[in-house]
PDB file of C-alpha atoms and ligand atoms in Angstrom:
ATOM      1  CA  MET R 310     137.842 124.071  12.857  1.00 56.00           C
ATOM      2  CA  SER R 311     134.497 125.627  12.050  1.00 74.00           C
ATOM      3  CA  LEU R 312     134.362 128.943  10.225  1.00 88.00           C
ATOM      4  CA  LYS R 313     134.109 132.030  12.379  1.00 94.00           C
ATOM      5  CA  LYS R 314     130.803 133.774  11.813  1.00 96.00           C
ATOM      6  CA  ILE R 315     130.703 137.464  11.050  1.00 98.00           C
ATOM      7  CA  LEU R 316     127.588 139.600  10.938  1.00 98.00           C
ATOM      8  CA  LEU R 317     128.148 142.598   8.695  1.00 98.00           C
ATOM      9  CA  ILE R 318     125.736 145.490   9.194  1.00 98.00           C
ATOM     10  CA  GLU R 319     126.418 148.037   6.496  1.00 97.00           C
ATOM     11  CA  ASP R 320     123.930 149.880   4.292  1.00 96.00           C
ATOM     12  CA  GLU R 321     126.241 150.802   1.425  1.00 95.00           C
ATOM     13  CA  LYS R 322     125.758 147.871  -0.922  1.00 96.00           C
ATOM     14  CA  ASN R 323     129.102 148.219  -2.709  1.00 96.00           C
ATOM     15  CA  MET R 324     131.040 148.415   0.523  1.00 95.00           C
ATOM     16  CA  SER R 325     129.071 145.521   1.973  1.00 97.00           C
ATOM     17  CA  ARG R 326     129.639 143.341  -1.066  1.00 97.00           C
ATOM     18  CA  TYR R 327     133.342 144.154  -1.125  1.00 96.00           C
ATOM     19  CA  LEU R 328     133.810 143.301   2.563  1.00 97.00           C
ATOM     20  CA  GLU R 329     131.731 140.158   2.231  1.00 97.00           C
ATOM     21  CA  LEU R 330     133.880 138.834  -0.622  1.00 97.00           C
ATOM     22  CA  GLU R 331     137.166 139.741   1.057  1.00 97.00           C
ATOM     23  CA  LEU R 332     136.122 138.200   4.373  1.00 97.00           C
ATOM     24  CA  GLN R 333     134.914 135.040   2.677  1.00 96.00           C
ATOM     25  CA  HIS R 334     138.246 134.916   0.896  1.00 96.00           C
ATOM     26  CA  ALA R 335     139.891 135.115   4.337  1.00 95.00           C
ATOM     27  CA  SER R 336     137.827 132.064   5.366  1.00 94.00           C
ATOM     28  CA  PHE R 337     135.075 133.714   7.369  1.00 96.00           C
ATOM     29  CA  SER R 338     131.394 132.965   7.090  1.00 97.00           C
ATOM     30  CA  VAL R 339     129.671 136.301   6.434  1.00 98.00           C
ATOM     31  CA  THR R 340     126.038 137.317   6.668  1.00 98.00           C
ATOM     32  CA  ALA R 341     124.998 140.821   5.654  1.00 98.00           C
ATOM     33  CA  ALA R 342     122.279 143.105   6.998  1.00 98.00           C
ATOM     34  CA  TYR R 343     121.549 146.441   5.347  1.00 98.00           C
ATOM     35  CA  ASP R 344     119.752 148.417   8.037  1.00 98.00           C
ATOM     36  CA  GLY R 345     120.006 148.808  11.802  1.00 97.00           C
ATOM     37  CA  GLU R 346     116.731 147.147  12.764  1.00 97.00           C
ATOM     38  CA  THR R 347     117.340 144.008  10.746  1.00 97.00           C
ATOM     39  CA  GLY R 348     120.940 143.998  11.960  1.00 97.00           C
ATOM     40  CA  LEU R 349     119.904 144.116  15.605  1.00 96.00           C
ATOM     41  CA  GLN R 350     117.356 141.343  15.140  1.00 96.00           C
ATOM     42  CA  MET R 351     119.969 139.159  13.484  1.00 96.00           C
ATOM     43  CA  ALA R 352     122.557 140.044  16.119  1.00 95.00           C
ATOM     44  CA  LEU R 353     120.201 138.910  18.867  1.00 93.00           C
ATOM     45  CA  ALA R 354     118.772 135.876  17.114  1.00 92.00           C
ATOM     46  CA  ASP R 355     121.988 134.030  16.411  1.00 91.00           C
ATOM     47  CA  HIS R 356     125.526 133.430  17.643  1.00 91.00           C
ATOM     48  CA  TRP R 357     128.191 135.572  15.958  1.00 95.00           C
ATOM     49  CA  ASP R 358     131.907 135.628  16.601  1.00 94.00           C
ATOM     50  CA  ILE R 359     132.165 139.270  15.545  1.00 96.00           C
ATOM     51  CA  ILE R 360     129.807 141.994  14.394  1.00 97.00           C
ATOM     52  CA  LEU R 361     131.073 144.628  11.957  1.00 97.00           C
ATOM     53  CA  LEU R 362     128.856 147.618  12.436  1.00 96.00           C
ATOM     54  CA  ASP R 363     128.529 150.730  10.332  1.00 94.00           C
ATOM     55  CA  LEU R 364     127.723 153.871  12.325  1.00 90.00           C
ATOM     56  CA  MET R 365     125.293 155.630   9.978  1.00 90.00           C
ATOM     57  CA  LEU R 366     122.508 153.195   9.210  1.00 94.00           C
ATOM     58  CA  PRO R 367     118.873 153.532   8.190  1.00 96.00           C
ATOM     59  CA  LYS R 368     116.163 152.766  10.793  1.00 96.00           C
ATOM     60  CA  LEU R 369     118.526 152.386  13.758  1.00 95.00           C
ATOM     61  CA  ASP R 370     122.008 153.890  13.918  1.00 92.00           C
ATOM     62  CA  GLY R 371     125.094 151.982  14.926  1.00 92.00           C
ATOM     63  CA  LEU R 372     125.437 153.582  18.372  1.00 91.00           C
ATOM     64  CA  ASP R 373     121.862 152.755  19.368  1.00 93.00           C
ATOM     65  CA  LEU R 374     122.153 149.300  17.924  1.00 95.00           C
ATOM     66  CA  CYS R 375     125.319 148.671  19.914  1.00 93.00           C
ATOM     67  CA  ARG R 376     123.788 149.972  23.136  1.00 92.00           C
ATOM     68  CA  ARG R 377     120.713 147.787  22.718  1.00 93.00           C
ATOM     69  CA  LEU R 378     122.808 144.775  21.850  1.00 92.00           C
ATOM     70  CA  ARG R 379     124.962 145.306  24.955  1.00 88.00           C
ATOM     71  CA  SER R 380     121.956 145.191  27.254  1.00 84.00           C
ATOM     72  CA  CYS R 381     121.711 141.482  26.500  1.00 80.00           C
ATOM     73  CA  LYS R 382     124.786 140.244  24.629  1.00 85.00           C
ATOM     74  CA  GLN R 383     128.553 140.680  24.677  1.00 85.00           C
ATOM     75  CA  THR R 384     129.262 139.773  21.042  1.00 92.00           C
ATOM     76  CA  PRO R 385     132.423 141.662  20.002  1.00 94.00           C
ATOM     77  CA  VAL R 386     131.663 144.686  17.837  1.00 95.00           C
ATOM     78  CA  ILE R 387     133.973 146.593  15.513  1.00 94.00           C
ATOM     79  CA  MET R 388     132.493 149.916  14.435  1.00 91.00           C
ATOM     80  CA  LEU R 389     133.169 151.004  10.882  1.00 90.00           C
ATOM     81  CA  THR R 390     132.551 154.605  10.152  1.00 81.00           C
ATOM     82  CA  ALA R 391     133.431 157.637   8.117  1.00 75.00           C
ATOM     83  CA  LYS R 392     133.290 159.646  11.317  1.00 63.00           C
ATOM     84  CA  GLY R 393     136.816 159.302  12.592  1.00 60.00           C
ATOM     85  CA  SER R 394     137.055 162.188  15.010  1.00 63.00           C
ATOM     86  CA  VAL R 395     138.018 161.613  18.623  1.00 61.00           C
ATOM     87  CA  PRO R 396     134.572 162.381  20.154  1.00 66.00           C
ATOM     88  CA  ASP R 397     132.924 159.906  17.772  1.00 68.00           C
ATOM     89  CA  ARG R 398     135.479 157.295  18.564  1.00 67.00           C
ATOM     90  CA  VAL R 399     134.882 157.759  22.281  1.00 69.00           C
ATOM     91  CA  LYS R 400     131.109 157.583  21.753  1.00 72.00           C
ATOM     92  CA  GLY R 401     131.512 154.336  19.842  1.00 67.00           C
ATOM     93  CA  LEU R 402     133.607 152.767  22.558  1.00 72.00           C
ATOM     94  CA  ASP R 403     131.342 154.134  25.295  1.00 74.00           C
ATOM     95  CA  CYS R 404     128.323 152.413  23.836  1.00 77.00           C
ATOM     96  CA  GLY R 405     130.157 149.110  24.101  1.00 82.00           C
ATOM     97  CA  ALA R 406     132.011 148.668  20.811  1.00 88.00           C
ATOM     98  CA  ASP R 407     135.245 146.709  21.205  1.00 89.00           C
ATOM     99  CA  ASP R 408     137.098 148.544  18.471  1.00 88.00           C
ATOM    100  CA  TYR R 409     136.632 151.371  16.044  1.00 86.00           C
ATOM    101  CA  LEU R 410     137.891 151.639  12.499  1.00 88.00           C
ATOM    102  CA  PRO R 411     137.494 154.880  10.554  1.00 87.00           C
ATOM    103  CA  LYS R 412     136.722 154.684   6.838  1.00 86.00           C
ATOM    104  CA  PRO R 413     138.493 154.501   4.531  1.00 87.00           C
ATOM    105  CA  PHE R 414     140.565 151.651   5.884  1.00 90.00           C
ATOM    106  CA  ALA R 415     142.773 149.021   4.343  1.00 93.00           C
ATOM    107  CA  PHE R 416     141.134 145.615   4.395  1.00 95.00           C
ATOM    108  CA  GLU R 417     144.309 144.184   5.946  1.00 95.00           C
ATOM    109  CA  GLU R 418     143.856 146.471   8.917  1.00 95.00           C
ATOM    110  CA  LEU R 419     140.298 145.283   9.465  1.00 96.00           C
ATOM    111  CA  LEU R 420     141.511 141.710   9.248  1.00 96.00           C
ATOM    112  CA  ALA R 421     144.251 142.388  11.802  1.00 94.00           C
ATOM    113  CA  ARG R 422     141.729 143.888  14.223  1.00 94.00           C
ATOM    114  CA  ILE R 423     139.357 140.971  13.759  1.00 96.00           C
ATOM    115  CA  ARG R 424     142.201 138.603  14.597  1.00 93.00           C
ATOM    116  CA  VAL R 425     143.061 140.552  17.746  1.00 91.00           C
ATOM    117  CA  ILE R 426     139.485 140.280  18.964  1.00 91.00           C
ATOM    118  CA  LEU R 427     139.186 136.595  18.140  1.00 91.00           C
ATOM    119  CA  ARG R 428     142.446 135.911  19.954  1.00 88.00           C
ATOM    120  CA  ARG R 429     141.223 137.860  22.990  1.00 86.00           C
ATOM    121  CA  GLN R 430     138.009 135.834  22.938  1.00 83.00           C
ATOM    122  CA  GLU R 431     139.910 132.574  22.827  1.00 83.00           C
ATOM    123  CA  GLU R 432     142.052 133.648  25.770  1.00 80.00           C
ATOM    124  CA  GLN R 433     138.920 134.583  27.665  1.00 77.00           C
ATOM    125  CA  GLN R 434     137.407 131.200  26.922  1.00 75.00           C
ATOM    126  CA  SER R 435     140.471 129.348  28.123  1.00 73.00           C
ATOM    127  CA  ARG R 436     140.427 131.480  31.275  1.00 69.00           C
ATOM    128  CA  ASN R 437     136.798 130.504  31.807  1.00 65.00           C
ATOM    129  CA  GLU R 438     137.793 126.898  31.540  1.00 69.00           C
ATOM    130  CA  ASN R 439     140.040 127.535  34.528  1.00 70.00           C
ATOM    131  CA  GLN R 440     136.750 127.970  36.339  1.00 81.00           C
ATOM    132  CA  VAL R 441     136.628 130.867  38.693  1.00 86.00           C
ATOM    133  CA  PHE R 442     133.272 131.163  40.437  1.00 89.00           C
ATOM    134  CA  PHE R 443     131.832 134.220  42.109  1.00 88.00           C
ATOM    135  CA  LEU R 444     129.137 133.538  44.689  1.00 88.00           C
ATOM    136  CA  GLN R 445     127.942 136.060  47.257  1.00 84.00           C
ATOM    137  CA  ASP R 446     131.149 137.624  48.616  1.00 86.00           C
ATOM    138  CA  LEU R 447     133.232 134.606  47.658  1.00 89.00           C
ATOM    139  CA  CYS R 448     135.580 134.040  44.756  1.00 91.00           C
ATOM    140  CA  ILE R 449     136.469 130.398  44.234  1.00 92.00           C
ATOM    141  CA  ASP R 450     139.365 129.642  41.929  1.00 90.00           C
ATOM    142  CA  MET R 451     139.349 125.941  41.117  1.00 87.00           C
ATOM    143  CA  ASP R 452     142.826 125.770  39.561  1.00 83.00           C
ATOM    144  CA  ALA R 453     144.546 127.733  42.289  1.00 85.00           C
ATOM    145  CA  ARG R 454     142.405 125.932  44.887  1.00 89.00           C
ATOM    146  CA  LEU R 455     141.868 129.301  46.433  1.00 91.00           C
ATOM    147  CA  VAL R 456     138.833 130.764  48.167  1.00 93.00           C
ATOM    148  CA  LEU R 457     138.658 134.509  48.686  1.00 92.00           C
ATOM    149  CA  LYS R 458     136.054 136.176  50.876  1.00 91.00           C
ATOM    150  CA  ASN R 459     135.874 139.917  50.247  1.00 87.00           C
ATOM    151  CA  ASN R 460     139.234 139.468  48.523  1.00 85.00           C
ATOM    152  CA  LYS R 461     140.844 137.888  51.586  1.00 89.00           C
ATOM    153  CA  PRO R 462     141.951 134.266  51.392  1.00 91.00           C
ATOM    154  CA  ILE R 463     140.082 131.727  53.507  1.00 91.00           C
ATOM    155  CA  GLY R 464     142.066 128.756  54.735  1.00 91.00           C
ATOM    156  CA  LEU R 465     140.249 125.565  53.825  1.00 92.00           C
ATOM    157  CA  THR R 466     141.645 122.075  54.236  1.00 92.00           C
ATOM    158  CA  LYS R 467     141.892 119.830  51.187  1.00 89.00           C
ATOM    159  CA  ARG R 468     138.631 118.029  52.001  1.00 90.00           C
ATOM    160  CA  GLU R 469     136.825 121.252  52.782  1.00 94.00           C
ATOM    161  CA  PHE R 470     137.914 122.740  49.483  1.00 94.00           C
ATOM    162  CA  ASP R 471     136.969 119.611  47.527  1.00 93.00           C
ATOM    163  CA  LEU R 472     133.535 119.528  49.116  1.00 95.00           C
ATOM    164  CA  LEU R 473     132.899 123.212  48.488  1.00 95.00           C
ATOM    165  CA  ALA R 474     134.176 122.805  44.911  1.00 94.00           C
ATOM    166  CA  ALA R 475     131.856 119.849  44.295  1.00 93.00           C
ATOM    167  CA  LEU R 476     128.875 121.887  45.459  1.00 95.00           C
ATOM    168  CA  VAL R 477     129.867 125.025  43.550  1.00 93.00           C
ATOM    169  CA  LYS R 478     130.543 123.191  40.287  1.00 89.00           C
ATOM    170  CA  ASN R 479     127.073 121.689  40.616  1.00 90.00           C
ATOM    171  CA  ALA R 480     125.416 124.914  41.684  1.00 90.00           C
ATOM    172  CA  ASN R 481     121.601 124.812  41.796  1.00 90.00           C
ATOM    173  CA  ARG R 482     121.654 121.024  41.780  1.00 91.00           C
ATOM    174  CA  VAL R 483     120.709 119.315  45.029  1.00 94.00           C
ATOM    175  CA  MET R 484     123.558 116.934  45.865  1.00 94.00           C
ATOM    176  CA  ASP R 485     122.784 113.996  48.118  1.00 93.00           C
ATOM    177  CA  ARG R 486     125.247 112.947  50.797  1.00 92.00           C
ATOM    178  CA  GLU R 487     126.259 109.736  49.003  1.00 88.00           C
ATOM    179  CA  THR R 488     127.151 111.580  45.816  1.00 89.00           C
ATOM    180  CA  LEU R 489     129.195 114.134  47.739  1.00 92.00           C
ATOM    181  CA  LEU R 490     130.934 111.370  49.621  1.00 89.00           C
ATOM    182  CA  ASP R 491     131.821 109.650  46.353  1.00 84.00           C
ATOM    183  CA  LEU R 492     133.047 112.869  44.758  1.00 86.00           C
ATOM    184  CA  VAL R 493     135.135 114.058  47.674  1.00 89.00           C
ATOM    185  CA  TRP R 494     136.185 110.987  49.621  1.00 85.00           C
ATOM    186  CA  GLY R 495     136.086 108.515  46.748  1.00 78.00           C
ATOM    187  CA  PHE R 496     134.030 105.419  46.134  1.00 62.00           C
ATOM    188  CA  GLU R 497     136.031 103.181  48.407  1.00 61.00           C
ATOM    189  CA  ALA R 498     135.912 105.519  51.351  1.00 62.00           C
ATOM    190  CA  ALA R 499     134.816 103.630  54.402  1.00 70.00           C
ATOM    191  CA  VAL R 500     133.371 106.693  56.010  1.00 75.00           C
ATOM    192  CA  ASP R 501     129.866 107.431  57.114  1.00 82.00           C
ATOM    193  CA  THR R 502     127.756 109.974  55.215  1.00 81.00           C
ATOM    194  CA  ASN R 503     127.651 111.965  58.462  1.00 88.00           C
ATOM    195  CA  VAL R 504     131.134 113.101  57.630  1.00 90.00           C
ATOM    196  CA  VAL R 505     129.584 115.265  54.884  1.00 93.00           C
ATOM    197  CA  ASP R 506     127.486 117.084  57.493  1.00 94.00           C
ATOM    198  CA  VAL R 507     130.534 117.611  59.656  1.00 93.00           C
ATOM    199  CA  TYR R 508     132.526 119.099  56.807  1.00 94.00           C
ATOM    200  CA  VAL R 509     129.673 121.303  55.655  1.00 95.00           C
ATOM    201  CA  ARG R 510     129.630 122.698  59.213  1.00 94.00           C
ATOM    202  CA  TYR R 511     133.373 123.369  59.057  1.00 94.00           C
ATOM    203  CA  ILE R 512     133.023 125.183  55.739  1.00 95.00           C
ATOM    204  CA  ARG R 513     130.043 127.230  56.919  1.00 94.00           C
ATOM    205  CA  ASN R 514     131.972 128.373  59.961  1.00 92.00           C
ATOM    206  CA  LYS R 515     134.679 129.675  57.687  1.00 92.00           C
ATOM    207  CA  ILE R 516     132.719 131.277  54.868  1.00 90.00           C
ATOM    208  CA  ASP R 517     129.270 132.365  56.108  1.00 84.00           C
ATOM    209  CA  HIS R 518     128.136 135.579  57.774  1.00 73.00           C
ATOM    210  CA  SER R 519     125.233 133.863  59.492  1.00 70.00           C
ATOM    211  CA  LYS R 520     123.180 130.690  59.420  1.00 65.00           C
ATOM    212  CA  GLU R 521     120.311 132.376  57.553  1.00 69.00           C
ATOM    213  CA  THR R 522     122.440 133.434  54.607  1.00 77.00           C
ATOM    214  CA  SER R 523     124.524 130.285  54.368  1.00 86.00           C
ATOM    215  CA  LEU R 524     125.948 129.694  50.915  1.00 89.00           C
ATOM    216  CA  ILE R 525     125.455 125.980  51.384  1.00 93.00           C
ATOM    217  CA  GLN R 526     121.793 125.270  51.999  1.00 93.00           C
ATOM    218  CA  THR R 527     120.516 122.105  53.642  1.00 93.00           C
ATOM    219  CA  VAL R 528     117.865 120.156  51.765  1.00 93.00           C
ATOM    220  CA  ARG R 529     116.317 118.147  54.532  1.00 92.00           C
ATOM    221  CA  GLY R 530     116.454 114.405  54.128  1.00 90.00           C
ATOM    222  CA  ILE R 531     118.568 114.648  50.968  1.00 92.00           C
ATOM    223  CA  GLY R 532     121.720 116.695  51.147  1.00 94.00           C
ATOM    224  CA  TYR R 533     122.956 120.126  50.193  1.00 96.00           C
ATOM    225  CA  VAL R 534     122.767 122.727  47.456  1.00 95.00           C
ATOM    226  CA  VAL R 535     124.597 125.900  46.579  1.00 93.00           C
ATOM    227  CA  ARG R 536     122.299 128.343  44.840  1.00 86.00           C
ATOM    228  CA  ALA R 537     123.989 130.584  42.298  1.00 78.00           C
TER     229      ALA R 537
HETATM  230 CA1   CA G 837     126.258 153.896   6.314  1.00 81.82          CA
END
């Protein structure tokens, strides 16, 4: 397993050095930044599993940094700060921090909170692997083989679901009729490619508002595409 990467943004050198050594000892890869601007640049430029963020920082404070980070990235953030009052805590969480740890804290507590976040992330990732897609007003759950339109289930037959799933999993890719036939009916299927058109019509009748806004678009002479 590769080391989890932590970005530590903390201007107090002693504190930073202490946390760096302890985290390395706990088998994390740690990179330190000592001011808010540099921290934000590093946060945006690379992948991090967790960011430990001090609140009071030179150049750009922790709250602003977190807000700016959140406008483009969802990297988990734990705020570390001497300001432990309730309003500050709320502010920290409001700007998108995942957790908040008032100084002074025991290193073990920080470690425990890091583990909670990493575990949550892993759960999230395994949920994503279940593949739930949201397109227009549809929610398509591949594992449950369920299609919801405005939160109401749509009854699709097995073939209809498989065809829709093949298009959704390959969203933005134009799928020709032969490929769809292979994916849904199997290579040996002795059916005509027209069957794809027929089933696309069935699905459209069940999921679309109108022809103009059809989720499944026809690419003339080739096949179909779902645009995400
Ligand atoms: Ca500070």
